[in-house]
Coordinates of C-alpha atoms in Angstrom, one line a residue:
Chain D
M29 CA -87.8 -34.7 39.5
N30 CA -84.3 -35.7 39.0
L31 CA -83.6 -39.4 38.7
A32 CA -79.9 -39.0 37.9
I33 CA -79.0 -36.4 41.4
K34 CA -81.1 -38.5 43.5
E35 CA -79.8 -42.4 42.0
L36 CA -75.9 -40.0 42.5
R37 CA -77.0 -39.6 46.4
R38 CA -78.5 -42.0 47.7
T39 CA -76.4 -44.5 45.6
P40 CA -73.0 -43.0 45.7
G41 CA -71.0 -46.2 46.4
R42 CA -72.1 -47.4 43.2
F43 CA -70.1 -44.3 41.4
L44 CA -67.3 -44.2 43.0
P45 CA -64.9 -46.2 41.5
V46 CA -65.4 -44.2 38.3
T47 CA -65.3 -40.7 39.7
S48 CA -62.2 -41.9 41.9
A49 CA -60.9 -43.4 38.2
M50 CA -61.7 -40.1 36.5
T51 CA -60.0 -37.9 39.7
L52 CA -56.6 -39.6 39.0
L53 CA -56.9 -39.0 35.6
V54 CA -57.3 -35.4 36.3
V55 CA -54.9 -35.6 38.5
L56 CA -52.3 -36.4 35.6
L57 CA -54.4 -34.3 33.2
T58 CA -53.5 -31.0 35.2
V59 CA -49.8 -32.5 35.9
L60 CA -48.5 -33.2 32.3
G61 CA -50.4 -30.4 31.5
G62 CA -48.2 -28.2 34.6
F63 CA -44.8 -29.9 33.1
L64 CA -45.8 -28.6 29.5
D65 CA -46.7 -25.2 30.7
G66 CA -43.9 -25.1 32.8
L67 CA -41.4 -26.0 30.4
E68 CA -42.6 -23.5 27.5
L69 CA -42.8 -20.6 29.8
S70 CA -39.8 -21.2 31.5
Q71 CA -37.9 -21.2 27.8
T72 CA -39.6 -18.5 25.7
G73 CA -39.9 -15.8 28.3
S74 CA -37.3 -13.2 26.7
Y75 CA -39.7 -13.7 23.8
R76 CA -43.0 -13.3 25.9
A77 CA -40.8 -9.4 26.9
H78 CA -42.3 -8.6 23.7
E79 CA -45.3 -9.4 23.3
G80 CA -47.7 -7.0 21.1
K81 CA -44.7 -6.7 19.0
S82 CA -43.5 -7.7 15.9
W83 CA -40.5 -9.3 15.0
A84 CA -38.1 -9.1 12.0
F85 CA -36.1 -11.9 10.7
S86 CA -33.5 -12.3 7.8
A87 CA -35.8 -14.1 5.6
P88 CA -33.6 -17.6 5.3
S89 CA -33.5 -17.9 9.0
E90 CA -36.9 -19.7 9.6
L91 CA -37.4 -17.3 12.9
Q92 CA -34.5 -19.1 14.9
V93 CA -33.3 -15.3 16.6
R94 CA -29.7 -16.7 16.5
R95 CA -30.0 -17.6 12.2
S96 CA -31.1 -14.4 11.5
V97 CA -28.8 -10.6 10.7
I98 CA -30.9 -7.7 10.2
D99 CA -28.3 -4.6 8.3
A100 CA -28.6 -1.1 9.1
N101 CA -29.9 -0.5 6.0
T102 CA -32.9 -2.6 6.1
R103 CA -33.6 -1.2 9.9
A104 CA -33.8 1.9 8.1
E105 CA -36.5 0.4 5.5
L106 CA -38.0 -0.5 8.2
T107 CA -37.8 2.9 10.6
D108 CA -39.5 4.7 7.7
S109 CA -42.5 2.1 7.1
E110 CA -46.2 3.5 7.5
G111 CA -47.6 2.4 10.3
V112 CA -44.0 1.7 11.8
I113 CA -43.8 3.5 15.2
A114 CA -40.5 2.3 16.4
V115 CA -37.9 -0.4 15.2
G116 CA -35.0 -1.2 17.9
Q117 CA -32.5 -4.3 17.8
L118 CA -32.2 -7.9 19.8
S119 CA -29.2 -9.5 19.8
Q120 CA -28.7 -12.5 21.8
V121 CA -25.2 -15.1 23.0
T122 CA -24.9 -17.6 25.5
T123 CA -22.4 -17.0 28.0
T124 CA -22.1 -17.2 31.8
A125 CA -22.5 -14.7 35.1
G126 CA -21.3 -14.8 38.0
T127 CA -20.4 -13.0 41.1
E128 CA -16.8 -11.8 43.2
E129 CA -18.2 -13.3 46.6
A130 CA -18.8 -16.6 44.7
G131 CA -15.9 -16.7 42.4
L132 CA -15.0 -17.6 39.1
D133 CA -15.1 -21.0 39.3
A134 CA -16.8 -23.3 37.0
D135 CA -18.7 -23.8 39.4
A136 CA -19.7 -20.3 40.8
L137 CA -20.9 -19.4 36.9
R138 CA -23.8 -19.7 36.1
D139 CA -25.1 -20.1 32.7
V140 CA -27.0 -16.6 30.5
V141 CA -28.0 -15.5 27.8
F142 CA -27.0 -12.0 27.3
L143 CA -29.7 -9.5 25.2
G144 CA -29.1 -6.5 23.6
Y145 CA -32.0 -4.4 23.4
E146 CA -33.3 -1.1 22.6
L147 CA -36.7 -0.8 23.0
A148 CA -39.3 -0.8 26.1
T149 CA -41.5 -2.9 26.8
G150 CA -44.4 -4.1 28.6
V151 CA -41.8 -6.4 30.7
L152 CA -38.9 -4.4 30.3
P153 CA -37.7 -1.1 31.4
E154 CA -35.6 1.2 28.7
P155 CA -32.4 0.1 28.1
P156 CA -29.8 1.1 31.1
V157 CA -27.3 3.5 30.1
E158 CA -24.9 1.4 32.0
G159 CA -25.6 -1.5 33.3
V160 CA -28.1 -4.6 33.4
V161 CA -31.6 -5.2 33.6
V162 CA -31.2 -9.2 35.7
D163 CA -33.7 -12.0 35.3
Q164 CA -35.0 -12.5 39.1
A165 CA -34.2 -16.0 38.0
L166 CA -30.6 -15.3 38.3
S167 CA -31.4 -13.4 41.6
D168 CA -31.9 -16.4 43.3
L169 CA -29.3 -18.7 41.8
L170 CA -26.3 -15.9 43.1
A171 CA -27.7 -14.4 45.7
I172 CA -27.2 -10.7 43.9
D173 CA -29.3 -7.5 44.7
I174 CA -29.8 -4.1 42.9
G175 CA -26.4 -2.1 43.0
D176 CA -24.2 -5.4 43.1
D177 CA -21.9 -5.9 40.3
L178 CA -22.3 -8.5 38.1
L179 CA -19.3 -10.4 36.1
I180 CA -20.7 -11.3 32.9
G181 CA -18.6 -13.3 29.2
P182 CA -15.6 -14.6 29.4
N183 CA -13.2 -12.0 30.0
A184 CA -15.6 -10.9 33.6
E185 CA -16.5 -8.1 32.5
P186 CA -18.8 -5.9 35.6
L187 CA -21.9 -4.2 35.0
E188 CA -23.9 -3.1 37.8
I189 CA -27.7 -4.4 38.2
T190 CA -29.9 -1.5 37.7
A191 CA -33.0 -3.5 37.9
F192 CA -34.6 -7.2 37.9
V193 CA -37.4 -9.0 35.4
N194 CA -39.8 -12.2 36.1
D195 CA -40.6 -14.4 33.5
V196 CA -38.2 -13.9 31.0
S197 CA -36.4 -17.0 31.3
Q198 CA -34.8 -18.8 28.1
G199 CA -34.0 -22.4 29.6
S200 CA -31.1 -20.4 31.4
P201 CA -31.6 -16.7 33.0
T202 CA -31.4 -13.9 31.1
V203 CA -29.5 -10.3 31.0
W204 CA -30.2 -7.8 29.5
A205 CA -27.9 -4.5 28.1
S206 CA -28.3 -1.7 26.2
T207 CA -26.7 -2.5 22.8
E208 CA -23.9 -0.6 22.7
S209 CA -23.1 -2.0 26.6
W210 CA -23.9 -5.6 25.2
R211 CA -21.3 -5.1 21.9
A212 CA -18.5 -3.7 24.3
V213 CA -19.4 -6.7 26.7
L214 CA -18.8 -9.2 24.0
G215 CA -15.9 -7.6 21.7
V216 CA -13.5 -10.4 22.7
M217 CA -16.4 -12.7 20.4
A218 CA -16.3 -10.7 17.9
T219 CA -17.0 -14.4 15.3
D220 CA -20.6 -15.0 17.4
L221 CA -22.0 -11.0 16.9
P222 CA -23.5 -9.5 14.1
P223 CA -21.7 -6.9 12.1
E224 CA -21.6 -3.3 13.4
G225 CA -25.1 -1.3 12.9
A226 CA -26.7 -4.8 12.0
S227 CA -28.5 -6.8 14.3
Q228 CA -29.9 -10.4 14.6
V229 CA -33.9 -9.4 14.4
L230 CA -35.6 -5.9 15.1
I231 CA -38.2 -5.2 17.3
I232 CA -40.7 -3.3 15.7
E233 CA -43.4 -1.1 17.6
A234 CA -46.4 -0.4 14.7
D235 CA -49.8 0.1 14.3
S236 CA -52.8 -1.5 14.3
S237 CA -52.6 -1.4 9.9
G238 CA -49.2 -4.2 10.4
V239 CA -46.0 -4.0 9.0
L240 CA -45.2 -4.6 5.2
A241 CA -42.0 -6.7 5.4
P242 CA -39.3 -5.9 2.9
A243 CA -37.7 -7.7 0.6
G244 CA -35.6 -11.0 2.1
V245 CA -37.0 -9.6 5.6
Q246 CA -40.2 -12.0 7.6
I247 CA -42.3 -10.2 9.9
A248 CA -43.9 -12.2 12.5
D249 CA -45.6 -12.1 15.8
T250 CA -44.5 -12.9 19.2
D251 CA -46.5 -16.3 19.1
E252 CA -45.0 -17.1 15.8
V253 CA -41.7 -16.5 16.7
I254 CA -42.3 -19.0 20.1
G255 CA -44.7 -21.9 17.9
A256 CA -40.8 -21.7 15.6
L257 CA -38.5 -22.9 18.4
A258 CA -37.4 -25.8 17.8
T259 CA -37.8 -27.2 21.7
V260 CA -41.3 -25.8 22.2
Q261 CA -42.5 -27.8 19.2
Q262 CA -41.2 -31.1 21.1
Q263 CA -42.1 -30.4 24.4
S264 CA -45.5 -29.2 23.1
S265 CA -46.3 -32.1 20.8
T266 CA -45.0 -34.8 22.9
F267 CA -46.7 -33.3 26.3
S268 CA -50.1 -32.9 23.7
G269 CA -49.7 -36.1 22.9
I270 CA -49.8 -37.7 26.2
I271 CA -52.2 -35.5 27.6
G272 CA -54.4 -36.3 24.0
V273 CA -54.2 -40.2 25.0
T274 CA -55.0 -39.5 28.6
F275 CA -58.4 -37.8 27.4
V276 CA -59.0 -40.9 25.1
V277 CA -58.4 -42.9 28.5
T278 CA -60.7 -40.9 30.0
L279 CA -63.5 -41.6 27.6
I280 CA -62.9 -45.0 27.1
V281 CA -63.4 -45.6 31.3
V282 CA -66.1 -43.3 30.7
A283 CA -67.9 -45.2 27.9
L284 CA -67.1 -48.8 29.7
F285 CA -68.9 -48.0 33.3
F286 CA -72.0 -46.4 31.5
A287 CA -71.7 -49.3 29.7
L288 CA -71.9 -51.2 32.1
L289 CA -74.7 -49.2 34.0
T290 CA -76.7 -49.6 31.2
L291 CA -76.9 -53.3 30.8
E292 CA -77.6 -53.5 35.0
R293 CA -80.5 -51.5 34.4
I294 CA -82.2 -52.6 31.4
L295 CA -85.2 -54.0 33.2
Q296 CA -84.9 -50.2 34.6
Y297 CA -84.9 -48.9 31.9
A298 CA -87.7 -51.0 30.5
V299 CA -90.0 -50.0 33.3
L300 CA -89.5 -46.5 32.7
K301 CA -90.2 -46.9 29.1
A302 CA -93.1 -49.1 30.0
I303 CA -94.5 -46.2 32.0
G304 CA -94.6 -43.5 29.5
A305 CA -89.8 -42.5 29.4
N306 CA -89.1 -41.9 26.1
T307 CA -85.6 -42.5 25.1
R308 CA -84.4 -39.1 25.6
D309 CA -85.8 -38.7 29.1
L310 CA -83.2 -42.0 30.1
L311 CA -80.3 -40.2 28.2
K312 CA -80.9 -37.5 30.2
T313 CA -80.6 -39.5 33.4
L314 CA -76.9 -40.6 32.2
V315 CA -75.8 -37.4 30.4
T316 CA -76.9 -35.6 34.5
Q317 CA -74.4 -38.6 36.1
A318 CA -71.3 -38.3 33.9
A319 CA -71.3 -34.6 34.6
A320 CA -72.2 -34.8 38.2
I321 CA -69.3 -37.0 37.9
S322 CA -66.7 -35.4 36.2
T323 CA -67.7 -32.5 37.7
V324 CA -66.8 -34.1 41.3
A325 CA -63.7 -35.5 39.8
V326 CA -62.3 -32.2 38.1
V327 CA -62.7 -30.1 41.9
V328 CA -61.4 -33.2 43.6
G329 CA -58.7 -33.7 40.8
I330 CA -57.2 -30.3 40.5
A331 CA -57.0 -29.9 44.6
L332 CA -55.0 -33.2 44.8
S333 CA -52.7 -31.9 42.2
F334 CA -51.7 -29.0 43.8
I335 CA -51.6 -31.1 47.3
F336 CA -49.5 -33.0 45.6
I337 CA -46.9 -31.0 43.4
A338 CA -46.2 -29.2 46.6
F339 CA -44.8 -32.0 47.1
L340 CA -42.8 -31.7 44.3
P341 CA -39.5 -30.7 44.1
P342 CA -39.5 -27.0 43.8
D343 CA -36.5 -26.5 40.8
L344 CA -39.1 -28.8 38.8
P345 CA -40.5 -26.7 35.5
L346 CA -44.2 -27.1 36.5
R347 CA -46.1 -24.3 35.9
I348 CA -49.8 -24.2 36.7
E349 CA -51.9 -22.1 34.4
P350 CA -55.4 -20.6 34.8
Y351 CA -56.4 -21.2 31.1
R352 CA -54.7 -24.8 31.7
L353 CA -57.1 -25.8 34.3
V354 CA -59.7 -24.5 32.4
V355 CA -59.1 -26.8 29.4
I356 CA -58.9 -29.4 31.3
A357 CA -61.7 -28.7 32.9
I358 CA -63.7 -28.4 30.0
G359 CA -61.9 -31.3 28.2
T360 CA -63.0 -33.7 30.6
L361 CA -66.4 -33.0 31.2
V362 CA -67.1 -32.9 27.3
T363 CA -65.3 -36.3 26.9
A364 CA -67.3 -37.8 29.8
L365 CA -70.4 -36.5 28.3
L366 CA -69.4 -38.1 25.1
G367 CA -68.3 -41.2 26.9
S368 CA -71.7 -41.3 28.4
L369 CA -73.5 -40.8 24.7
F370 CA -71.7 -44.0 23.9
T371 CA -74.8 -46.3 25.5
F372 CA -77.1 -44.6 23.2
R373 CA -77.4 -47.3 20.5
R374 CA -78.7 -50.0 22.8
I375 CA -80.8 -47.2 25.6
N376 CA -82.5 -46.7 22.3
R377 CA -83.3 -50.7 21.6
I378 CA -84.4 -51.3 24.8
D379 CA -87.8 -52.7 24.6
P380 CA -90.3 -51.8 26.9
A381 CA -92.1 -54.9 27.0
E382 CA -88.9 -56.8 28.6
A383 CA -90.5 -55.0 31.9
I384 CA -93.5 -57.7 31.6
G385 CA -90.5 -60.5 31.2
Chain V
M132 CA -118.7 -48.4 27.1
N133 CA -116.2 -50.6 26.2
T134 CA -112.8 -48.9 27.5
L135 CA -110.9 -52.0 25.7
V136 CA -111.3 -53.9 22.0
V137 CA -109.3 -56.0 21.0
D138 CA -110.4 -57.1 17.1
Q139 CA -108.8 -60.2 15.6
V140 CA -105.7 -59.6 16.8
S141 CA -102.6 -62.2 15.8
K142 CA -99.5 -62.2 17.2
I143 CA -96.6 -64.0 15.3
Y144 CA -92.6 -64.2 16.9
G145 CA -89.8 -64.9 14.4
E146 CA -89.7 -65.8 10.8
G147 CA -89.9 -68.9 8.4
D148 CA -90.0 -72.1 10.0
Q149 CA -89.1 -70.5 13.6
Q150 CA -92.4 -68.8 13.4
V151 CA -94.6 -69.0 16.8
K152 CA -97.9 -68.0 16.8
A153 CA -98.7 -66.1 19.9
L154 CA -102.0 -65.4 19.6
D155 CA -104.5 -66.2 16.8
Q156 CA -107.4 -63.8 15.7
V157 CA -108.4 -63.4 19.3
S158 CA -110.9 -60.7 19.9
L159 CA -111.8 -59.6 23.5
E160 CA -113.7 -56.1 25.1
V161 CA -113.5 -55.0 28.1
A162 CA -115.8 -52.3 29.9
S163 CA -115.0 -49.4 32.2
D164 CA -115.5 -50.8 35.5
E165 CA -114.7 -54.4 34.8
L166 CA -112.8 -56.3 35.9
L167 CA -111.4 -59.2 33.5
L168 CA -109.2 -62.2 34.9
L169 CA -106.9 -63.7 32.1
M170 CA -106.2 -67.0 32.4
G171 CA -104.8 -70.1 30.8
P172 CA -101.2 -72.6 31.0
S173 CA -98.2 -71.0 30.7
G174 CA -97.6 -70.2 26.8
S175 CA -101.1 -69.5 26.6
G176 CA -100.6 -66.1 25.1
K177 CA -102.2 -63.7 27.9
T178 CA -98.6 -62.3 28.8
T179 CA -99.0 -61.2 24.8
L180 CA -102.1 -60.3 24.6
L181 CA -101.6 -58.1 27.9
T182 CA -98.7 -56.6 26.7
I183 CA -100.6 -55.8 23.0
S184 CA -103.2 -54.4 24.7
G185 CA -100.9 -51.5 27.1
A186 CA -99.4 -50.8 23.9
L187 CA -95.8 -52.0 24.6
L188 CA -96.1 -54.8 21.6
R189 CA -97.4 -54.1 18.2
P190 CA -99.5 -57.0 16.9
T191 CA -99.3 -58.8 13.6
D192 CA -102.3 -58.3 12.7
G193 CA -106.0 -56.7 14.0
S194 CA -106.7 -53.5 15.7
I195 CA -106.5 -52.6 19.1
Q196 CA -109.0 -49.7 20.4
V197 CA -108.2 -48.1 24.1
G198 CA -110.6 -45.2 25.1
G199 CA -111.4 -45.2 21.0
S200 CA -107.5 -44.8 20.0
E201 CA -106.5 -47.0 17.9
L202 CA -102.9 -47.9 18.7
T203 CA -101.6 -49.4 15.5
K204 CA -101.9 -46.1 13.7
L205 CA -99.7 -44.6 16.6
D206 CA -95.5 -44.2 16.0
D207 CA -93.3 -45.4 19.1
K208 CA -93.4 -41.7 20.1
E209 CA -97.3 -41.4 20.7
L210 CA -97.5 -45.0 22.0
S211 CA -94.4 -43.7 24.6
K212 CA -96.9 -40.8 25.6
F213 CA -100.1 -43.0 25.4
R214 CA -98.8 -45.8 27.8
N215 CA -98.0 -42.6 30.4
D216 CA -101.1 -41.0 29.8
K217 CA -103.6 -43.9 29.3
I218 CA -102.6 -47.5 30.6
G219 CA -101.5 -48.5 34.2
F220 CA -99.4 -51.4 34.7
V221 CA -98.3 -53.4 37.6
F222 CA -95.7 -55.7 36.7
Q223 CA -94.9 -59.4 38.3
A224 CA -91.7 -58.6 39.4
V225 CA -93.2 -55.0 41.1
N226 CA -89.8 -53.2 39.8
L227 CA -89.8 -49.5 41.5
I228 CA -86.8 -47.7 41.0
P229 CA -85.1 -49.2 44.2
F230 CA -83.5 -45.4 44.9
L231 CA -86.5 -43.4 45.0
T232 CA -88.7 -43.7 47.7
A233 CA -92.6 -45.3 47.4
R234 CA -93.9 -41.5 47.0
E235 CA -91.4 -40.6 44.7
N236 CA -92.0 -44.0 42.5
L237 CA -95.6 -42.5 42.4
L238 CA -94.1 -39.0 41.4
V239 CA -91.5 -40.0 38.3
V240 CA -95.0 -41.2 36.2
R241 CA -95.5 -37.3 36.6
S242 CA -91.2 -36.7 35.6
L243 CA -92.0 -38.6 32.4
G244 CA -91.9 -37.5 28.8
G245 CA -90.9 -34.2 30.1
G246 CA -93.8 -33.2 32.4
K247 CA -93.7 -31.9 35.9
V248 CA -94.0 -32.6 39.1
D249 CA -96.2 -29.7 40.2
A250 CA -98.4 -29.1 43.6
G251 CA -101.4 -31.1 42.2
A252 CA -99.2 -34.3 41.6
K253 CA -97.8 -34.1 44.9
K254 CA -101.6 -34.1 46.4
R255 CA -102.3 -36.9 44.3
A256 CA -99.5 -39.3 45.2
E257 CA -100.7 -37.9 49.2
E258 CA -104.3 -39.0 48.3
L259 CA -103.1 -42.3 46.6
L260 CA -100.4 -43.9 49.4
D261 CA -103.0 -42.9 52.4
E262 CA -105.7 -44.8 50.4
L263 CA -103.3 -47.5 49.6
G264 CA -102.7 -47.8 53.1
L265 CA -99.2 -46.6 53.1
G266 CA -99.7 -42.8 54.2
S267 CA -97.1 -43.1 57.1
K268 CA -94.4 -45.1 53.7
G269 CA -94.0 -42.7 51.8
D270 CA -90.6 -41.9 52.7
N271 CA -89.1 -45.4 53.3
L272 CA -87.4 -46.8 49.8
P273 CA -88.4 -50.5 48.2
S274 CA -85.8 -52.7 50.5
Q275 CA -87.8 -50.6 53.3
L276 CA -91.2 -52.0 52.5
S277 CA -92.6 -56.0 52.5
G278 CA -93.8 -57.2 49.5
G279 CA -97.3 -56.4 50.3
Q280 CA -96.3 -52.7 51.1
Q281 CA -94.7 -52.5 47.2
Q282 CA -97.2 -54.3 45.7
R283 CA -99.4 -51.4 46.8
V284 CA -96.9 -48.9 45.7
A285 CA -96.7 -50.2 42.1
I286 CA -100.1 -50.1 42.1
G287 CA -100.4 -46.6 43.2
R288 CA -97.6 -45.9 40.8
A289 CA -100.0 -47.4 38.0
L290 CA -103.2 -45.1 39.6
M291 CA -100.9 -41.7 39.4
N292 CA -101.4 -40.4 36.4
E293 CA -105.6 -41.4 36.0
P294 CA -105.3 -44.4 33.5
A295 CA -108.3 -44.9 31.3
M296 CA -107.0 -49.1 32.0
L297 CA -105.4 -51.0 34.8
L298 CA -102.9 -54.1 33.3
I299 CA -101.6 -56.0 36.1
D300 CA -99.8 -59.3 35.7
E301 CA -99.1 -62.0 38.5
P302 CA -99.9 -59.7 41.1
T303 CA -100.6 -62.4 43.9
S304 CA -98.1 -65.0 43.0
A305 CA -95.1 -63.2 45.7
L306 CA -97.9 -62.8 48.1
D307 CA -99.4 -65.3 50.8
S308 CA -103.2 -66.3 50.4
E309 CA -104.4 -62.9 52.6
L310 CA -101.7 -60.7 51.4
G311 CA -102.9 -62.0 47.8
R312 CA -106.7 -61.2 48.5
Q313 CA -106.1 -57.6 50.6
V314 CA -104.4 -57.1 47.1
M315 CA -106.7 -58.3 44.9
E316 CA -109.2 -56.5 46.9
L317 CA -107.6 -53.3 46.4
I318 CA -107.5 -53.9 43.0
R319 CA -111.2 -54.3 42.7
D320 CA -111.7 -51.5 44.7
E321 CA -109.6 -48.7 42.6
V322 CA -111.5 -50.4 39.1
K323 CA -115.2 -50.0 40.8
N324 CA -114.4 -47.1 42.5
R325 CA -112.8 -45.4 38.9
D326 CA -114.6 -46.4 37.4
I327 CA -111.9 -48.0 34.8
A328 CA -111.2 -51.4 33.0
G329 CA -109.1 -53.6 34.9
I330 CA -107.4 -56.6 33.3
V331 CA -105.7 -59.5 35.7
V332 CA -102.6 -62.4 33.9
T333 CA -103.2 -64.9 36.6
H334 CA -102.6 -68.4 37.8
D335 CA -103.7 -68.3 41.4
E336 CA -107.7 -69.6 41.2
R337 CA -107.4 -67.9 45.1
V338 CA -108.8 -65.3 43.7
L339 CA -111.2 -66.0 41.1
D340 CA -114.4 -64.3 43.0
F341 CA -112.9 -61.1 42.6
G342 CA -112.6 -60.7 38.7
D343 CA -116.1 -59.6 36.8
R344 CA -115.5 -62.2 34.2
I345 CA -112.9 -64.7 34.0
V346 CA -111.4 -65.7 30.1
E347 CA -109.4 -68.6 29.5
M348 CA -107.1 -68.7 27.1
V349 CA -104.8 -71.5 24.9
D350 CA -102.6 -71.8 22.2
G351 CA -103.5 -68.0 21.5
K352 CA -106.9 -68.1 21.7
I353 CA -109.9 -67.2 24.0
T354 CA -111.6 -70.7 24.4

């Protein structure tokens, strides 16, 4: 017989306050997690487009693309390295993009990150010989389509749009061209560009044996490169701190609730102990109830979060990722179980003789 | 044959100057098939004796045997199991689990200590409810039962595991005369029919004729 579930079903009002409080905390966790993921993903799309590849930076650059310069000799050395299948340049600058139709007023131009690349990935197609591959996010802002000309850079160089790709934003929308087109368009910004034959970083496709870094070069995978971004670090630490505090609040709410419930139930527990229950029987009741309450709170909380998010402005950087929901569900469940176990000592000390009075 | 043998048992509460001697070298035997009424003024030690006999409290000194088992040698876990298997309690305040039906209040005894509610347990609960005149009340919560009916459910719970000894604290204190006598009659019948030992702590002189023996306590001693 499951005492815990019978009590939950027959006296639901008793558990309503703690379930409601936990549900609201789950909503808070889901929305905060959505902002954390939304901000991070919208800053890192161009990096994630190279998932599974290795990155080569000049050593003093601290994995920052714009601080890095890799020369042609280093490229040749890496290309000849054992295990390396292909090496491609990657460079980027921040500039503007617009269309003839929208005009070239400052209000009509959009900030973009303009990248020159050589290697296709699972996300990016082969670099077009002429023209550009454009972030879908820019299509939404400029009402552009494949075949249209995009005016890029301070000279408004026209480049034909050959394809759109999703989820490649880097704070601003991104525009991708072949290294040659990229240099040609940005020729006037020569001071910002790496020397001829060099690039900011190299993208390396290698077999499973990995890549040995030549002297003066630092090799990193995509996750390490993303982790080194200052904005990602700041956002992650801030939101993770808030999410951590929310879990602590959840722990306190559950611990206080079960502490009060245990105080109310001392006579009932004493009776159960007197007729043969042991401490494990009683803890099992608490843990089962904590698990049931947190399960309801997670399901209802996540559902309410989706409803809440539907009413928020669509341009907010908020994305609900499945793994985040799994983390919140498991975190809430574990927190609730820990909270319920705070009463272990009190329950263990209940004297069955108290049942007699 | 004696089910309960209490031998030179003392119980002292507190320490130093605060010591209170609740039981003073008490010896008592209760046979199976015997209903003993334990009487005495408040503070005389009768509830302490009942509590120690039921393995809820350890004596400071002396020996307690129930069904041949020496209780003072059992650890807390063994005492829990012993209470579950061998002792039936009926508490003064009844103390049914409020969110369980009458039937579930009986069955819960079987589910404690890792036990399972099997078909045999369900059959036994139904038989007890019928026997106690509660056959139609099995699905009622305690709040839907009268005081007398709750008292009978508590007796059923105490008998659920076929105990060797039934310990009952003030069973008639909250009942009117007629109901009190009905409950005592029920307790006496259960003790006799099941061949178990029974101890009833009571102040109620209206029910003295139900006991096989009456023992009086004063100042922690049997007089």
